[in-house]
Amino acid sequence: MKMSIEVARYGIRMEGDRSWTVFDIYTGWPFEYLGRSLDGLEEANARRLFVVLNALHQHRMRTIDQEIQGLRD
């Protein structure tokens, strides 16, 4: 039985200064990459990063799901 649930891990939000932040929806904290917090962004950049990060997350989840399924077979 395959049970893959595809859920976004990251979101974007506009901050009070009208900049944008890519954040982890589970913690609410800005996503950090190589020590840089993904905040203070222009909207277009935040949206692109949001799409890429969620695609990478979905790929990781599918890979894990496949590995678990392989252990069950």
Short mmCIF file of N, CA, C and O in Angstrom, two decimals:
data_model
loop_
_atom_site.label_atom_id
_atom_site.label_comp_id
_atom_site.label_asym_id
_atom_site.label_seq_id
_atom_site.Cartn_x
_atom_site.Cartn_y
_atom_site.Cartn_z
N MET A 1 0.84 -1.18 0.00
CA MET A 1 0.00 0.00 0.00
C MET A 1 0.89 1.25 0.00
O MET A 1 1.68 1.44 0.91
N LYS A 2 0.74 2.06 -1.02
CA LYS A 2 1.55 3.27 -1.13
C LYS A 2 0.82 4.41 -0.44
O LYS A 2 -0.35 4.67 -0.71
N MET A 3 1.54 5.11 0.46
CA MET A 3 0.92 6.20 1.21
C MET A 3 1.78 7.45 1.13
O MET A 3 2.40 7.85 2.10
N SER A 4 1.85 8.05 -0.02
CA SER A 4 2.63 9.26 -0.18
C SER A 4 1.73 10.47 -0.02
O SER A 4 0.70 10.58 -0.68
N ILE A 5 2.08 11.33 0.90
CA ILE A 5 1.33 12.55 1.12
C ILE A 5 2.22 13.72 0.70
O ILE A 5 3.30 13.89 1.25
N GLU A 6 1.75 14.48 -0.27
CA GLU A 6 2.54 15.60 -0.74
C GLU A 6 2.01 16.88 -0.10
O GLU A 6 0.92 17.34 -0.41
N VAL A 7 2.81 17.42 0.78
CA VAL A 7 2.46 18.62 1.51
C VAL A 7 3.59 19.62 1.36
O VAL A 7 4.75 19.26 1.45
N ALA A 8 3.22 20.87 1.14
CA ALA A 8 4.24 21.92 1.06
C ALA A 8 4.91 22.06 2.42
O ALA A 8 4.27 21.97 3.47
N ARG A 9 6.20 22.25 2.41
CA ARG A 9 6.96 22.43 3.64
C ARG A 9 7.26 23.90 3.88
O ARG A 9 7.45 24.33 5.01
N TYR A 10 7.31 24.67 2.80
CA TYR A 10 7.71 26.07 2.89
C TYR A 10 6.60 26.97 2.38
O TYR A 10 5.83 26.60 1.51
N GLY A 11 6.55 28.15 2.94
CA GLY A 11 5.58 29.16 2.52
C GLY A 11 6.29 30.48 2.31
O GLY A 11 7.49 30.60 2.58
N ILE A 12 5.55 31.45 1.82
CA ILE A 12 6.10 32.80 1.70
C ILE A 12 5.13 33.76 2.36
O ILE A 12 3.92 33.52 2.43
N ARG A 13 5.67 34.86 2.86
CA ARG A 13 4.83 35.88 3.46
C ARG A 13 5.45 37.25 3.25
O ARG A 13 6.67 37.39 3.16
N MET A 14 4.56 38.23 3.18
CA MET A 14 5.02 39.61 3.07
C MET A 14 5.18 40.16 4.49
O MET A 14 4.32 39.97 5.35
N GLU A 15 6.30 40.80 4.71
CA GLU A 15 6.61 41.37 6.02
C GLU A 15 6.12 42.82 6.10
O GLU A 15 5.69 43.40 5.09
N GLY A 16 6.21 43.40 7.27
CA GLY A 16 5.76 44.76 7.50
C GLY A 16 6.45 45.80 6.65
O GLY A 16 5.87 46.84 6.32
N ASP A 17 7.68 45.54 6.27
CA ASP A 17 8.42 46.48 5.42
C ASP A 17 8.19 46.22 3.93
O ASP A 17 8.87 46.77 3.09
N ARG A 18 7.21 45.33 3.63
CA ARG A 18 6.82 44.95 2.28
C ARG A 18 7.86 44.08 1.57
O ARG A 18 7.78 43.87 0.36
N SER A 19 8.83 43.57 2.31
CA SER A 19 9.74 42.57 1.75
C SER A 19 9.09 41.21 1.96
O SER A 19 8.07 41.09 2.64
N TRP A 20 9.70 40.18 1.38
CA TRP A 20 9.12 38.84 1.44
C TRP A 20 10.08 37.88 2.12
O TRP A 20 11.29 38.03 2.02
N THR A 21 9.50 36.88 2.79
CA THR A 21 10.25 35.86 3.50
C THR A 21 9.79 34.48 3.06
O THR A 21 8.59 34.23 2.94
N VAL A 22 10.74 33.59 2.82
CA VAL A 22 10.45 32.16 2.62
C VAL A 22 10.64 31.51 3.97
O VAL A 22 11.70 31.64 4.58
N PHE A 23 9.60 30.83 4.47
CA PHE A 23 9.67 30.28 5.82
C PHE A 23 9.22 28.83 5.87
O PHE A 23 8.51 28.35 5.00
N ASP A 24 9.67 28.14 6.91
CA ASP A 24 9.29 26.76 7.19
C ASP A 24 7.91 26.80 7.85
O ASP A 24 7.74 27.42 8.90
N ILE A 25 6.92 26.16 7.23
CA ILE A 25 5.56 26.26 7.77
C ILE A 25 5.39 25.55 9.11
O ILE A 25 4.47 25.84 9.85
N TYR A 26 6.30 24.63 9.42
CA TYR A 26 6.19 23.92 10.70
C TYR A 26 6.74 24.74 11.86
O TYR A 26 6.25 24.64 12.97
N THR A 27 7.77 25.54 11.60
CA THR A 27 8.38 26.32 12.68
C THR A 27 8.02 27.80 12.63
O THR A 27 8.10 28.48 13.64
N GLY A 28 7.68 28.28 11.44
CA GLY A 28 7.41 29.70 11.27
C GLY A 28 8.67 30.53 11.06
O GLY A 28 8.60 31.72 10.79
N TRP A 29 9.81 29.88 11.17
CA TRP A 29 11.09 30.59 11.03
C TRP A 29 11.48 30.72 9.57
O TRP A 29 11.21 29.84 8.77
N PRO A 30 12.18 31.81 9.22
CA PRO A 30 12.69 31.94 7.85
C PRO A 30 13.62 30.76 7.53
O PRO A 30 14.37 30.29 8.38
N PHE A 31 13.53 30.29 6.29
CA PHE A 31 14.42 29.23 5.83
C PHE A 31 15.82 29.80 5.75
O PHE A 31 16.01 30.94 5.34
N GLU A 32 16.81 29.00 6.14
CA GLU A 32 18.20 29.42 6.04
C GLU A 32 18.94 28.53 5.07
O GLU A 32 18.78 27.31 5.09
N TYR A 33 19.75 29.15 4.24
CA TYR A 33 20.56 28.42 3.28
C TYR A 33 21.97 28.97 3.36
O TYR A 33 22.19 30.17 3.17
N LEU A 34 22.92 28.08 3.65
CA LEU A 34 24.32 28.46 3.78
C LEU A 34 24.50 29.65 4.72
O LEU A 34 25.26 30.58 4.46
N GLY A 35 23.75 29.62 5.81
CA GLY A 35 23.87 30.65 6.84
C GLY A 35 23.14 31.95 6.53
O GLY A 35 23.20 32.89 7.30
N ARG A 36 22.45 32.00 5.38
CA ARG A 36 21.70 33.20 5.04
C ARG A 36 20.21 32.94 5.18
O ARG A 36 19.68 32.00 4.62
N SER A 37 19.56 33.81 5.93
CA SER A 37 18.13 33.72 6.11
C SER A 37 17.43 34.24 4.85
O SER A 37 17.80 35.29 4.33
N LEU A 38 16.42 33.50 4.38
CA LEU A 38 15.73 33.91 3.17
C LEU A 38 14.60 34.88 3.51
O LEU A 38 13.41 34.58 3.41
N ASP A 39 15.01 36.05 3.96
CA ASP A 39 14.06 37.13 4.23
C ASP A 39 14.59 38.41 3.58
O ASP A 39 15.69 38.43 3.04
N GLY A 40 13.76 39.44 3.57
CA GLY A 40 14.16 40.67 2.92
C GLY A 40 14.22 40.56 1.41
O GLY A 40 14.97 41.28 0.76
N LEU A 41 13.44 39.64 0.85
CA LEU A 41 13.47 39.36 -0.58
C LEU A 41 12.43 40.15 -1.36
O LEU A 41 11.42 40.58 -0.79
N GLU A 42 12.67 40.29 -2.65
CA GLU A 42 11.63 40.81 -3.54
C GLU A 42 10.64 39.67 -3.77
O GLU A 42 10.99 38.49 -3.72
N GLU A 43 9.39 40.02 -4.05
CA GLU A 43 8.35 39.01 -4.19
C GLU A 43 8.68 37.95 -5.23
O GLU A 43 8.51 36.75 -4.98
N ALA A 44 9.15 38.36 -6.41
CA ALA A 44 9.43 37.39 -7.48
C ALA A 44 10.49 36.38 -7.04
O ALA A 44 10.36 35.17 -7.30
N ASN A 45 11.53 36.83 -6.36
CA ASN A 45 12.56 35.91 -5.89
C ASN A 45 12.03 34.98 -4.81
O ASN A 45 12.34 33.78 -4.81
N ALA A 46 11.22 35.50 -3.91
CA ALA A 46 10.63 34.66 -2.86
C ALA A 46 9.76 33.58 -3.49
O ALA A 46 9.82 32.41 -3.07
N ARG A 47 8.98 33.94 -4.49
CA ARG A 47 8.10 32.94 -5.13
C ARG A 47 8.91 31.87 -5.85
O ARG A 47 8.57 30.69 -5.80
N ARG A 48 9.98 32.26 -6.53
CA ARG A 48 10.83 31.26 -7.21
C ARG A 48 11.46 30.31 -6.19
O ARG A 48 11.48 29.09 -6.40
N LEU A 49 12.00 30.85 -5.11
CA LEU A 49 12.62 30.01 -4.09
C LEU A 49 11.59 29.10 -3.43
O LEU A 49 11.87 27.93 -3.14
N PHE A 50 10.40 29.61 -3.19
CA PHE A 50 9.30 28.83 -2.62
C PHE A 50 9.01 27.61 -3.49
O PHE A 50 8.90 26.49 -2.99
N VAL A 51 8.92 27.80 -4.80
CA VAL A 51 8.64 26.70 -5.73
C VAL A 51 9.78 25.68 -5.70
O VAL A 51 9.54 24.47 -5.60
N VAL A 52 11.01 26.15 -5.78
CA VAL A 52 12.17 25.25 -5.81
C VAL A 52 12.29 24.46 -4.52
O VAL A 52 12.47 23.23 -4.53
N LEU A 53 12.18 25.14 -3.38
CA LEU A 53 12.33 24.45 -2.09
C LEU A 53 11.25 23.41 -1.88
O LEU A 53 11.52 22.31 -1.39
N ASN A 54 10.01 23.72 -2.26
CA ASN A 54 8.95 22.74 -2.11
C ASN A 54 9.12 21.57 -3.06
O ASN A 54 8.82 20.43 -2.70
N ALA A 55 9.62 21.83 -4.27
CA ALA A 55 9.89 20.72 -5.21
C ALA A 55 10.97 19.81 -4.65
O ALA A 55 10.86 18.57 -4.72
N LEU A 56 12.03 20.38 -4.09
CA LEU A 56 13.08 19.56 -3.48
C LEU A 56 12.55 18.76 -2.29
O LEU A 56 12.89 17.59 -2.12
N HIS A 57 11.71 19.38 -1.50
CA HIS A 57 11.11 18.68 -0.36
C HIS A 57 10.26 17.50 -0.85
O HIS A 57 10.34 16.40 -0.29
N GLN A 58 9.43 17.73 -1.88
CA GLN A 58 8.60 16.65 -2.41
C GLN A 58 9.45 15.51 -2.96
O GLN A 58 9.13 14.34 -2.75
N HIS A 59 10.55 15.85 -3.61
CA HIS A 59 11.46 14.82 -4.13
C HIS A 59 12.03 13.98 -2.97
O HIS A 59 12.07 12.75 -3.04
N ARG A 60 12.46 14.67 -1.90
CA ARG A 60 12.98 13.94 -0.73
C ARG A 60 11.92 13.02 -0.14
O ARG A 60 12.20 11.87 0.21
N MET A 61 10.69 13.51 -0.03
CA MET A 61 9.62 12.70 0.56
C MET A 61 9.30 11.48 -0.32
O MET A 61 9.09 10.39 0.20
N ARG A 62 9.29 11.67 -1.64
CA ARG A 62 9.04 10.53 -2.53
C ARG A 62 10.17 9.51 -2.44
O ARG A 62 9.94 8.30 -2.44
N THR A 63 11.41 9.99 -2.34
CA THR A 63 12.56 9.10 -2.22
C THR A 63 12.47 8.29 -0.93
O THR A 63 12.68 7.07 -0.93
N ILE A 64 12.15 8.94 0.16
CA ILE A 64 11.99 8.24 1.44
C ILE A 64 10.87 7.23 1.36
O ILE A 64 11.00 6.09 1.81
N ASP A 65 9.74 7.63 0.75
CA ASP A 65 8.60 6.73 0.60
C ASP A 65 9.00 5.49 -0.20
O ASP A 65 8.64 4.37 0.15
N GLN A 66 9.77 5.68 -1.27
CA GLN A 66 10.22 4.55 -2.09
C GLN A 66 11.15 3.64 -1.31
O GLN A 66 11.08 2.41 -1.43
N GLU A 67 12.02 4.22 -0.52
CA GLU A 67 12.94 3.41 0.29
C GLU A 67 12.19 2.59 1.33
O GLU A 67 12.48 1.41 1.53
N ILE A 68 11.20 3.19 1.95
CA ILE A 68 10.39 2.46 2.94
C ILE A 68 9.63 1.35 2.25
O ILE A 68 9.57 0.22 2.75
N GLN A 69 9.05 1.65 1.08
CA GLN A 69 8.31 0.64 0.34
C GLN A 69 9.22 -0.53 -0.04
O GLN A 69 8.84 -1.68 0.03
N GLY A 70 10.47 -0.22 -0.43
CA GLY A 70 11.44 -1.27 -0.77
C GLY A 70 11.75 -2.16 0.41
O GLY A 70 11.97 -3.36 0.25
N LEU A 71 11.74 -1.62 1.60
CA LEU A 71 11.99 -2.43 2.80
C LEU A 71 10.83 -3.36 3.09
O LEU A 71 11.00 -4.43 3.67
N ARG A 72 9.63 -2.95 2.69
CA ARG A 72 8.45 -3.75 2.94
C ARG A 72 8.27 -4.87 1.92
O ARG A 72 7.58 -5.83 2.17
N ASP A 73 8.85 -4.68 0.74
CA ASP A 73 8.69 -5.70 -0.34
C ASP A 73 9.51 -6.94 -0.07
O ASP A 73 10.42 -7.03 0.62
#
